[in-house]
Amino acid sequence: MKPTVAQLGASSALRWFVGNMPRYERTLAAYGETRTHLLCLAISLVNGCHYCTYGHGYALQLAYLREHGRLFPLGELELQRLCGLPPAAIRYDLVGATQRAALHGDTRHLERVLTLTLAEDPRATDEDDLRLIHLVRMFDTLNSVGIRHKIPPDQAHSALNKDYALKRRYDALRGVSG
């Protein structure tokens, strides 16, 4: 929050949060945790923001584990490696992992959000596009703040961050000792 205020100014940051967070919450409710964090991760990877890549990548990991009972094919280190690579490389690896994860319904959204992220002036063609364009614009700001202020990665950007049993299970499956 502090870096956002430093970058946008207090009143602009407040307006930004009031204008964006309720829409983000509606997208989260409509798409679910796994799809939403996958999309936020994709945008952040293309934009080169390590902070949001880690936060939404970890949130994706936890959501996927909770929903499917297994690990997402790419771990945090593999996702971090993609951050800032050419968009075609990000698309190839992330779409491939999404397909291996059997998230076939999410692949269309992933492909579209990547296209919209790279568009100079994205235009909506349907209701899904309105949600995706909002995420792209929202993360343009968040990623800009994360990059400019060099915010270090810290935790999952999800309420799942407080599910300590899920996090312990995830760490055990990834072979991380706590």
PDB file of C-alpha atoms in Angstrom:
ATOM      1  CA  MET A   1       0.000   0.000   0.000  1.00  0.00           C
ATOM      2  CA  LYS A   2       2.771   2.429   0.955  1.00  0.00           C
ATOM      3  CA  PRO A   3       4.607   2.160  -2.408  1.00  0.00           C
ATOM      4  CA  THR A   4       1.306   2.690  -4.266  1.00  0.00           C
ATOM      5  CA  VAL A   5       0.691   5.883  -2.302  1.00  0.00           C
ATOM      6  CA  ALA A   6       4.283   6.976  -2.940  1.00  0.00           C
ATOM      7  CA  GLN A   7       3.850   6.454  -6.672  1.00  0.00           C
ATOM      8  CA  LEU A   8       0.261   7.678  -7.198  1.00  0.00           C
ATOM      9  CA  GLY A   9      -0.210  10.114  -4.316  1.00  0.00           C
ATOM     10  CA  ALA A  10      -2.618   9.560  -1.430  1.00  0.00           C
ATOM     11  CA  SER A  11      -5.903  10.612  -3.044  1.00  0.00           C
ATOM     12  CA  SER A  12      -5.140   8.956  -6.400  1.00  0.00           C
ATOM     13  CA  ALA A  13      -4.107   5.732  -4.653  1.00  0.00           C
ATOM     14  CA  LEU A  14      -7.340   5.736  -2.654  1.00  0.00           C
ATOM     15  CA  ARG A  15      -9.387   6.283  -5.827  1.00  0.00           C
ATOM     16  CA  TRP A  16      -7.409   3.566  -7.573  1.00  0.00           C
ATOM     17  CA  PHE A  17      -8.093   1.019  -4.818  1.00  0.00           C
ATOM     18  CA  VAL A  18     -11.786   1.949  -4.565  1.00  0.00           C
ATOM     19  CA  GLY A  19     -12.143   1.722  -8.337  1.00  0.00           C
ATOM     20  CA  ASN A  20     -10.238  -1.525  -8.794  1.00  0.00           C
ATOM     21  CA  MET A  21     -10.536  -3.804  -5.797  1.00  0.00           C
ATOM     22  CA  PRO A  22     -14.320  -4.399  -5.918  1.00  0.00           C
ATOM     23  CA  ARG A  23     -14.029  -5.350  -9.619  1.00  0.00           C
ATOM     24  CA  TYR A  24     -11.100  -7.620  -8.802  1.00  0.00           C
ATOM     25  CA  GLU A  25     -13.140  -9.310  -6.051  1.00  0.00           C
ATOM     26  CA  ARG A  26     -16.027  -9.853  -8.502  1.00  0.00           C
ATOM     27  CA  THR A  27     -13.617 -11.450 -10.987  1.00  0.00           C
ATOM     28  CA  LEU A  28     -12.238 -13.655  -8.214  1.00  0.00           C
ATOM     29  CA  ALA A  29     -15.791 -14.743  -7.343  1.00  0.00           C
ATOM     30  CA  ALA A  30     -16.714 -15.352 -10.995  1.00  0.00           C
ATOM     31  CA  TYR A  31     -13.522 -17.146 -12.083  1.00  0.00           C
ATOM     32  CA  GLY A  32     -12.371 -18.727  -8.829  1.00  0.00           C
ATOM     33  CA  GLU A  33      -8.955 -18.586  -7.216  1.00  0.00           C
ATOM     34  CA  THR A  34      -7.074 -20.828  -9.626  1.00  0.00           C
ATOM     35  CA  ARG A  35      -8.087 -19.085 -12.856  1.00  0.00           C
ATOM     36  CA  THR A  36      -7.834 -15.577 -11.420  1.00  0.00           C
ATOM     37  CA  HIS A  37      -4.328 -16.108 -10.035  1.00  0.00           C
ATOM     38  CA  LEU A  38      -3.243 -17.819 -13.256  1.00  0.00           C
ATOM     39  CA  LEU A  39      -4.327 -14.732 -15.211  1.00  0.00           C
ATOM     40  CA  CYS A  40      -2.729 -12.265 -12.768  1.00  0.00           C
ATOM     41  CA  LEU A  41       0.450 -14.345 -12.893  1.00  0.00           C
ATOM     42  CA  ALA A  42       0.492 -14.274 -16.698  1.00  0.00           C
ATOM     43  CA  ILE A  43       0.109 -10.497 -16.842  1.00  0.00           C
ATOM     44  CA  SER A  44       2.812 -10.016 -14.205  1.00  0.00           C
ATOM     45  CA  LEU A  45       5.201 -12.350 -16.024  1.00  0.00           C
ATOM     46  CA  VAL A  46       4.854 -10.383 -19.262  1.00  0.00           C
ATOM     47  CA  ASN A  47       5.217  -7.077 -17.400  1.00  0.00           C
ATOM     48  CA  GLY A  48       8.322  -8.364 -15.586  1.00  0.00           C
ATOM     49  CA  CYS A  49       7.162  -7.836 -11.991  1.00  0.00           C
ATOM     50  CA  HIS A  50       8.870 -10.317  -9.671  1.00  0.00           C
ATOM     51  CA  TYR A  51       6.761  -9.256  -6.673  1.00  0.00           C
ATOM     52  CA  CYS A  52       3.395  -9.988  -8.327  1.00  0.00           C
ATOM     53  CA  THR A  53       4.779 -13.015 -10.173  1.00  0.00           C
ATOM     54  CA  TYR A  54       5.729 -14.580  -6.855  1.00  0.00           C
ATOM     55  CA  GLY A  55       2.565 -13.529  -5.006  1.00  0.00           C
ATOM     56  CA  HIS A  56       0.117 -14.727  -7.649  1.00  0.00           C
ATOM     57  CA  GLY A  57       2.251 -17.723  -8.600  1.00  0.00           C
ATOM     58  CA  TYR A  58       2.229 -18.903  -4.991  1.00  0.00           C
ATOM     59  CA  ALA A  59      -1.506 -18.161  -4.702  1.00  0.00           C
ATOM     60  CA  LEU A  60      -2.053 -20.231  -7.869  1.00  0.00           C
ATOM     61  CA  GLN A  61      -0.031 -23.086  -6.356  1.00  0.00           C
ATOM     62  CA  LEU A  62      -2.108 -23.090  -3.171  1.00  0.00           C
ATOM     63  CA  ALA A  63      -5.452 -22.737  -4.960  1.00  0.00           C
ATOM     64  CA  TYR A  64      -4.601 -25.510  -7.424  1.00  0.00           C
ATOM     65  CA  LEU A  65      -3.500 -27.843  -4.626  1.00  0.00           C
ATOM     66  CA  ARG A  66      -6.674 -27.142  -2.639  1.00  0.00           C
ATOM     67  CA  GLU A  67      -8.947 -27.627  -5.656  1.00  0.00           C
ATOM     68  CA  HIS A  68      -7.191 -30.563  -7.358  1.00  0.00           C
ATOM     69  CA  GLY A  69      -5.207 -32.263  -4.607  1.00  0.00           C
ATOM     70  CA  ARG A  70      -1.937 -32.162  -6.555  1.00  0.00           C
ATOM     71  CA  LEU A  71       0.841 -29.760  -7.497  1.00  0.00           C
ATOM     72  CA  PHE A  72       0.658 -27.354 -10.415  1.00  0.00           C
ATOM     73  CA  PRO A  73       3.250 -28.469 -13.022  1.00  0.00           C
ATOM     74  CA  LEU A  74       5.501 -25.386 -12.606  1.00  0.00           C
ATOM     75  CA  GLY A  75       6.869 -24.474  -9.171  1.00  0.00           C
ATOM     76  CA  GLU A  76       7.679 -20.977  -7.920  1.00  0.00           C
ATOM     77  CA  LEU A  77      11.295 -21.088  -9.093  1.00  0.00           C
ATOM     78  CA  GLU A  78      10.252 -22.157 -12.583  1.00  0.00           C
ATOM     79  CA  LEU A  79       7.663 -19.371 -12.682  1.00  0.00           C
ATOM     80  CA  GLN A  80      10.193 -16.794 -11.478  1.00  0.00           C
ATOM     81  CA  ARG A  81      12.517 -17.915 -14.273  1.00  0.00           C
ATOM     82  CA  LEU A  82       9.821 -16.932 -16.798  1.00  0.00           C
ATOM     83  CA  CYS A  83       9.466 -13.399 -15.420  1.00  0.00           C
ATOM     84  CA  GLY A  84      10.405 -10.875 -18.074  1.00  0.00           C
ATOM     85  CA  LEU A  85      11.181 -13.429 -20.791  1.00  0.00           C
ATOM     86  CA  PRO A  86       9.801 -12.788 -24.283  1.00  0.00           C
ATOM     87  CA  PRO A  87       6.000 -13.146 -24.299  1.00  0.00           C
ATOM     88  CA  ALA A  88       6.147 -16.106 -26.707  1.00  0.00           C
ATOM     89  CA  ALA A  89       8.288 -18.068 -24.225  1.00  0.00           C
ATOM     90  CA  ILE A  90       5.962 -17.198 -21.353  1.00  0.00           C
ATOM     91  CA  ARG A  91       2.936 -18.218 -23.434  1.00  0.00           C
ATOM     92  CA  TYR A  92       4.520 -21.519 -24.464  1.00  0.00           C
ATOM     93  CA  ASP A  93       5.529 -22.569 -20.938  1.00  0.00           C
ATOM     94  CA  LEU A  94       2.438 -21.296 -19.137  1.00  0.00           C
ATOM     95  CA  VAL A  95      -0.072 -22.684 -21.645  1.00  0.00           C
ATOM     96  CA  GLY A  96       1.771 -26.006 -21.632  1.00  0.00           C
ATOM     97  CA  ALA A  97       1.701 -26.161 -17.834  1.00  0.00           C
ATOM     98  CA  THR A  98      -1.979 -25.206 -17.787  1.00  0.00           C
ATOM     99  CA  GLN A  99      -2.771 -28.027 -20.205  1.00  0.00           C
ATOM    100  CA  ARG A 100      -0.673 -30.528 -18.204  1.00  0.00           C
ATOM    101  CA  ALA A 101      -2.595 -29.387 -15.121  1.00  0.00           C
ATOM    102  CA  ALA A 102      -5.843 -30.325 -16.921  1.00  0.00           C
ATOM    103  CA  LEU A 103      -7.060 -26.722 -16.711  1.00  0.00           C
ATOM    104  CA  HIS A 104      -8.310 -26.894 -20.289  1.00  0.00           C
ATOM    105  CA  GLY A 105     -11.149 -24.442 -19.637  1.00  0.00           C
ATOM    106  CA  ASP A 106      -8.639 -21.893 -18.371  1.00  0.00           C
ATOM    107  CA  THR A 107      -6.405 -22.082 -21.428  1.00  0.00           C
ATOM    108  CA  ARG A 108      -8.738 -19.905 -23.519  1.00  0.00           C
ATOM    109  CA  HIS A 109      -8.743 -17.211 -20.825  1.00  0.00           C
ATOM    110  CA  LEU A 110      -4.967 -17.451 -20.458  1.00  0.00           C
ATOM    111  CA  GLU A 111      -4.384 -17.097 -24.198  1.00  0.00           C
ATOM    112  CA  ARG A 112      -6.766 -14.129 -24.356  1.00  0.00           C
ATOM    113  CA  VAL A 113      -5.282 -12.281 -21.361  1.00  0.00           C
ATOM    114  CA  LEU A 114      -1.807 -12.666 -22.866  1.00  0.00           C
ATOM    115  CA  THR A 115      -3.065 -11.207 -26.150  1.00  0.00           C
ATOM    116  CA  LEU A 116      -4.744  -8.314 -24.321  1.00  0.00           C
ATOM    117  CA  THR A 117      -1.633  -7.675 -22.198  1.00  0.00           C
ATOM    118  CA  LEU A 118       0.405  -7.187 -25.355  1.00  0.00           C
ATOM    119  CA  ALA A 119      -2.204  -5.026 -27.121  1.00  0.00           C
ATOM    120  CA  GLU A 120      -1.531  -1.282 -27.253  1.00  0.00           C
ATOM    121  CA  ASP A 121      -5.191  -0.389 -26.739  1.00  0.00           C
ATOM    122  CA  PRO A 122      -7.135  -3.546 -25.848  1.00  0.00           C
ATOM    123  CA  ARG A 123     -10.794  -3.603 -26.906  1.00  0.00           C
ATOM    124  CA  ALA A 124     -13.451  -5.808 -25.359  1.00  0.00           C
ATOM    125  CA  THR A 125     -15.403  -8.204 -27.527  1.00  0.00           C
ATOM    126  CA  ASP A 126     -17.526  -9.741 -24.747  1.00  0.00           C
ATOM    127  CA  GLU A 127     -18.103  -9.772 -20.971  1.00  0.00           C
ATOM    128  CA  ASP A 128     -15.050 -11.956 -20.350  1.00  0.00           C
ATOM    129  CA  ASP A 129     -12.902  -9.414 -22.180  1.00  0.00           C
ATOM    130  CA  LEU A 130     -14.194  -6.671 -19.884  1.00  0.00           C
ATOM    131  CA  ARG A 131     -12.940  -8.664 -16.882  1.00  0.00           C
ATOM    132  CA  LEU A 132      -9.637  -9.481 -18.556  1.00  0.00           C
ATOM    133  CA  ILE A 133      -8.986  -5.912 -19.685  1.00  0.00           C
ATOM    134  CA  HIS A 134      -9.672  -4.726 -16.156  1.00  0.00           C
ATOM    135  CA  LEU A 135      -7.052  -7.191 -14.862  1.00  0.00           C
ATOM    136  CA  VAL A 136      -4.563  -6.058 -17.518  1.00  0.00           C
ATOM    137  CA  ARG A 137      -5.016  -2.391 -16.617  1.00  0.00           C
ATOM    138  CA  MET A 138      -5.059  -3.057 -12.892  1.00  0.00           C
ATOM    139  CA  PHE A 139      -1.827  -5.038 -13.097  1.00  0.00           C
ATOM    140  CA  ASP A 140      -0.187  -2.450 -15.306  1.00  0.00           C
ATOM    141  CA  THR A 141      -0.381  -0.218 -12.244  1.00  0.00           C
ATOM    142  CA  LEU A 142       0.433  -2.863  -9.630  1.00  0.00           C
ATOM    143  CA  ASN A 143       3.361  -4.227 -11.642  1.00  0.00           C
ATOM    144  CA  SER A 144       4.659  -0.717 -12.242  1.00  0.00           C
ATOM    145  CA  VAL A 145       4.622  -0.060  -8.488  1.00  0.00           C
ATOM    146  CA  GLY A 146       6.275  -3.405  -7.708  1.00  0.00           C
ATOM    147  CA  ILE A 147       9.033  -2.837 -10.262  1.00  0.00           C
ATOM    148  CA  ARG A 148       9.679   0.829  -9.521  1.00  0.00           C
ATOM    149  CA  HIS A 149       9.869   0.318  -5.763  1.00  0.00           C
ATOM    150  CA  LYS A 150      11.689  -3.028  -6.017  1.00  0.00           C
ATOM    151  CA  ILE A 151       9.237  -4.654  -3.615  1.00  0.00           C
ATOM    152  CA  PRO A 152      10.659  -8.007  -2.533  1.00  0.00           C
ATOM    153  CA  PRO A 153       8.458 -11.105  -2.923  1.00  0.00           C
ATOM    154  CA  ASP A 154       6.807 -12.031   0.335  1.00  0.00           C
ATOM    155  CA  GLN A 155       3.655 -14.178   0.377  1.00  0.00           C
ATOM    156  CA  ALA A 156       0.728 -15.520  -1.599  1.00  0.00           C
ATOM    157  CA  HIS A 157      -1.611 -12.750  -2.746  1.00  0.00           C
ATOM    158  CA  SER A 158      -4.653 -14.597  -1.462  1.00  0.00           C
ATOM    159  CA  ALA A 159      -6.541 -15.352   1.713  1.00  0.00           C
ATOM    160  CA  LEU A 160      -5.140 -18.869   1.234  1.00  0.00           C
ATOM    161  CA  ASN A 161      -1.920 -17.408   2.631  1.00  0.00           C
ATOM    162  CA  LYS A 162      -3.520 -17.862   6.073  1.00  0.00           C
ATOM    163  CA  ASP A 163      -4.342 -21.554   5.502  1.00  0.00           C
ATOM    164  CA  TYR A 164      -1.306 -22.872   7.334  1.00  0.00           C
ATOM    165  CA  ALA A 165      -2.255 -26.540   6.936  1.00  0.00           C
ATOM    166  CA  LEU A 166      -2.495 -26.079   3.155  1.00  0.00           C
ATOM    167  CA  LYS A 167       0.856 -24.272   3.095  1.00  0.00           C
ATOM    168  CA  ARG A 168       2.506 -27.070   5.139  1.00  0.00           C
ATOM    169  CA  ARG A 169       1.031 -29.666   2.763  1.00  0.00           C
ATOM    170  CA  TYR A 170       2.291 -27.686  -0.231  1.00  0.00           C
ATOM    171  CA  ASP A 171       5.790 -27.367   1.254  1.00  0.00           C
ATOM    172  CA  ALA A 172       5.874 -31.103   2.000  1.00  0.00           C
ATOM    173  CA  LEU A 173       4.838 -31.983  -1.564  1.00  0.00           C
ATOM    174  CA  ARG A 174       7.451 -29.589  -3.012  1.00  0.00           C
ATOM    175  CA  GLY A 175      10.092 -31.017  -0.653  1.00  0.00           C
ATOM    176  CA  VAL A 176      10.581 -27.752   1.220  1.00  0.00           C
ATOM    177  CA  SER A 177      11.593 -28.133   4.865  1.00  0.00           C
ATOM    178  CA  GLY A 178      10.230 -25.552   7.223  1.00  0.00           C
TER     179      GLY A 178
END
